[in-house]
Short mmCIF file of N, CA and C in Angstrom, two decimals:
data_model
loop_
_atom_site.label_atom_id
_atom_site.label_comp_id
_atom_site.label_asym_id
_atom_site.label_seq_id
_atom_site.Cartn_x
_atom_site.Cartn_y
_atom_site.Cartn_z
N UNK R 1 71.76 182.11 57.34
CA UNK R 1 71.22 182.44 58.53
C UNK R 1 69.69 182.17 58.43
N UNK R 2 68.99 181.62 59.29
CA UNK R 2 67.64 181.18 59.39
C UNK R 2 66.73 182.40 59.73
N UNK R 3 67.12 183.41 60.32
CA UNK R 3 66.44 184.59 60.72
C UNK R 3 65.80 184.49 62.16
N UNK R 4 64.98 185.33 62.41
CA UNK R 4 64.40 185.29 63.73
C UNK R 4 63.13 184.47 63.74
N UNK R 5 62.83 183.77 64.85
CA UNK R 5 61.60 183.01 64.94
C UNK R 5 60.62 183.67 65.95
N UNK R 6 59.52 183.97 65.63
CA UNK R 6 58.54 184.68 66.63
C UNK R 6 57.39 183.66 66.94
N UNK R 7 57.17 183.38 68.19
CA UNK R 7 56.20 182.58 68.67
C UNK R 7 55.14 183.25 69.46
N UNK R 8 53.89 183.04 69.33
CA UNK R 8 52.78 183.64 70.19
C UNK R 8 51.98 182.61 70.98
N UNK R 9 51.91 182.69 72.22
CA UNK R 9 51.01 181.79 72.81
C UNK R 9 50.13 182.59 73.85
N UNK R 10 48.98 182.08 74.13
CA UNK R 10 47.99 182.85 75.02
C UNK R 10 48.21 182.26 76.45
N UNK R 11 47.96 183.14 77.39
CA UNK R 11 48.10 182.80 78.80
C UNK R 11 46.85 183.22 79.39
N UNK R 12 45.99 182.28 79.76
CA UNK R 12 44.58 182.50 80.30
C UNK R 12 44.73 181.83 81.90
N UNK R 13 44.31 182.69 82.75
CA UNK R 13 44.30 182.23 84.29
C UNK R 13 43.66 180.87 84.40
N UNK R 14 44.21 179.98 85.08
CA UNK R 14 43.80 178.63 85.33
C UNK R 14 43.66 177.60 84.11
N UNK R 15 44.48 178.02 83.00
CA UNK R 15 44.42 177.16 81.94
C UNK R 15 45.95 176.95 81.46
N UNK R 16 46.01 176.01 80.73
CA UNK R 16 47.37 175.71 80.18
C UNK R 16 47.58 176.83 78.98
N UNK R 17 48.92 177.15 78.71
CA UNK R 17 49.18 178.11 77.55
C UNK R 17 48.68 177.46 76.31
N UNK R 18 48.24 178.25 75.41
CA UNK R 18 47.86 177.72 73.98
C UNK R 18 48.78 178.41 73.02
N UNK R 19 49.28 177.47 72.18
CA UNK R 19 49.99 178.09 70.91
C UNK R 19 49.08 178.70 69.98
N UNK R 20 49.42 179.96 69.64
CA UNK R 20 48.60 180.62 68.49
C UNK R 20 49.27 180.60 67.13
N UNK R 21 50.43 181.12 67.12
CA UNK R 21 51.24 181.04 66.01
C UNK R 21 52.72 181.11 65.98
N UNK R 22 53.35 180.62 65.02
CA UNK R 22 54.83 180.77 64.80
C UNK R 22 55.23 181.37 63.52
N UNK R 23 56.13 182.38 63.47
CA UNK R 23 56.35 182.86 62.34
C UNK R 23 57.87 183.30 62.19
N UNK R 24 58.56 182.95 60.97
CA UNK R 24 59.91 183.30 60.74
C UNK R 24 60.05 184.32 59.65
N UNK R 25 60.89 185.26 59.73
CA UNK R 25 60.84 186.33 58.60
C UNK R 25 61.02 185.75 57.30
N UNK R 26 61.62 184.63 57.05
CA UNK R 26 61.79 184.05 55.88
C UNK R 26 60.71 183.12 55.25
N UNK R 27 59.58 183.04 56.14
CA UNK R 27 58.36 182.18 55.84
C UNK R 27 57.45 182.99 54.91
N UNK R 28 56.62 182.38 54.09
CA UNK R 28 55.60 183.08 53.46
C UNK R 28 54.32 183.28 54.36
N UNK R 29 54.17 182.42 55.16
CA UNK R 29 52.97 182.43 56.09
C UNK R 29 53.21 181.87 57.34
N UNK R 30 52.45 182.21 58.43
CA UNK R 30 52.70 181.72 59.78
C UNK R 30 52.30 180.11 59.94
N UNK R 31 52.67 179.57 60.80
CA UNK R 31 52.31 178.19 61.35
C UNK R 31 51.24 178.39 62.48
N UNK R 32 50.04 177.89 62.28
CA UNK R 32 48.96 178.14 63.25
C UNK R 32 48.68 176.92 64.14
N UNK R 33 48.41 177.33 65.63
CA UNK R 33 48.12 176.30 66.35
C UNK R 33 46.54 175.79 66.28
N UNK R 34 46.19 174.68 66.86
CA UNK R 34 44.93 174.25 66.75
C UNK R 34 43.79 175.19 67.17
N UNK R 35 42.87 175.43 66.40
CA UNK R 35 41.89 176.24 66.79
C UNK R 35 42.15 177.77 66.36
N UNK R 36 43.28 178.16 65.84
CA UNK R 36 43.49 179.49 65.29
C UNK R 36 43.84 179.42 63.75
N UNK R 37 43.45 180.39 63.13
CA UNK R 37 43.52 180.44 61.69
C UNK R 37 43.79 181.95 61.14
N UNK R 38 44.15 181.87 59.82
CA UNK R 38 44.52 183.15 59.27
C UNK R 38 43.43 184.02 59.14
N UNK R 39 42.15 183.64 59.27
CA UNK R 39 41.12 184.63 59.21
C UNK R 39 40.93 185.47 60.36
N UNK R 40 41.57 185.06 61.50
CA UNK R 40 41.52 186.11 62.72
C UNK R 40 43.02 186.57 63.05
N UNK R 41 44.03 185.71 62.79
CA UNK R 41 45.51 186.01 63.21
C UNK R 41 46.28 185.91 62.08
N UNK R 42 47.09 186.91 61.84
CA UNK R 42 48.30 186.85 60.91
C UNK R 42 49.44 187.69 61.50
N UNK R 43 50.55 187.34 60.71
CA UNK R 43 51.73 188.01 61.12
C UNK R 43 52.59 188.31 59.94
N UNK R 44 53.37 189.49 60.03
CA UNK R 44 54.11 189.87 58.96
C UNK R 44 55.42 190.34 59.75
N UNK R 45 56.64 190.27 58.81
CA UNK R 45 57.88 190.71 59.25
C UNK R 45 58.42 191.66 58.24
N UNK R 46 58.97 192.83 58.84
CA UNK R 46 59.40 193.87 57.89
C UNK R 46 60.92 193.68 58.02
N UNK R 47 61.53 193.09 58.86
CA UNK R 47 63.00 192.49 59.07
C UNK R 47 62.99 191.45 60.09
N UNK R 48 64.24 191.20 60.46
CA UNK R 48 64.34 189.97 61.34
C UNK R 48 64.04 190.64 62.83
N UNK R 49 63.89 191.91 62.98
CA UNK R 49 63.55 192.26 64.38
C UNK R 49 62.20 193.12 64.48
N UNK R 50 61.62 193.33 63.27
CA UNK R 50 60.39 194.13 63.11
C UNK R 50 59.18 193.29 62.75
N UNK R 51 58.44 192.61 63.85
CA UNK R 51 57.32 191.92 63.47
C UNK R 51 55.99 192.53 63.82
N UNK R 52 54.91 192.27 63.09
CA UNK R 52 53.50 192.88 63.40
C UNK R 52 52.63 191.66 63.53
N UNK R 53 51.88 191.50 64.60
CA UNK R 53 50.74 190.67 64.70
C UNK R 53 49.40 191.42 64.45
N UNK R 54 48.55 190.85 63.63
CA UNK R 54 47.32 191.52 63.36
C UNK R 54 46.28 190.63 63.72
N UNK R 55 45.50 191.04 64.53
CA UNK R 55 44.41 190.27 64.98
C UNK R 55 42.92 190.92 64.55
N UNK R 56 42.11 190.30 63.97
CA UNK R 56 40.82 190.96 63.51
C UNK R 56 39.61 190.35 64.39
N UNK R 57 38.59 190.93 64.35
CA UNK R 57 37.37 190.54 65.01
C UNK R 57 36.63 189.61 64.22
#
């Protein structure tokens, strides 16, 4: 089983959606979209249904 895939995009009025990150519970780290990095966005998975998105300033 591959596990659950979590994808985060931003939706800003009058703009195209932007890909922020993609994370699977079996991965060691997320895949980041252009302009997004681990210094600001990260994700963890406690299980295949329990994900946490952490955004820092």
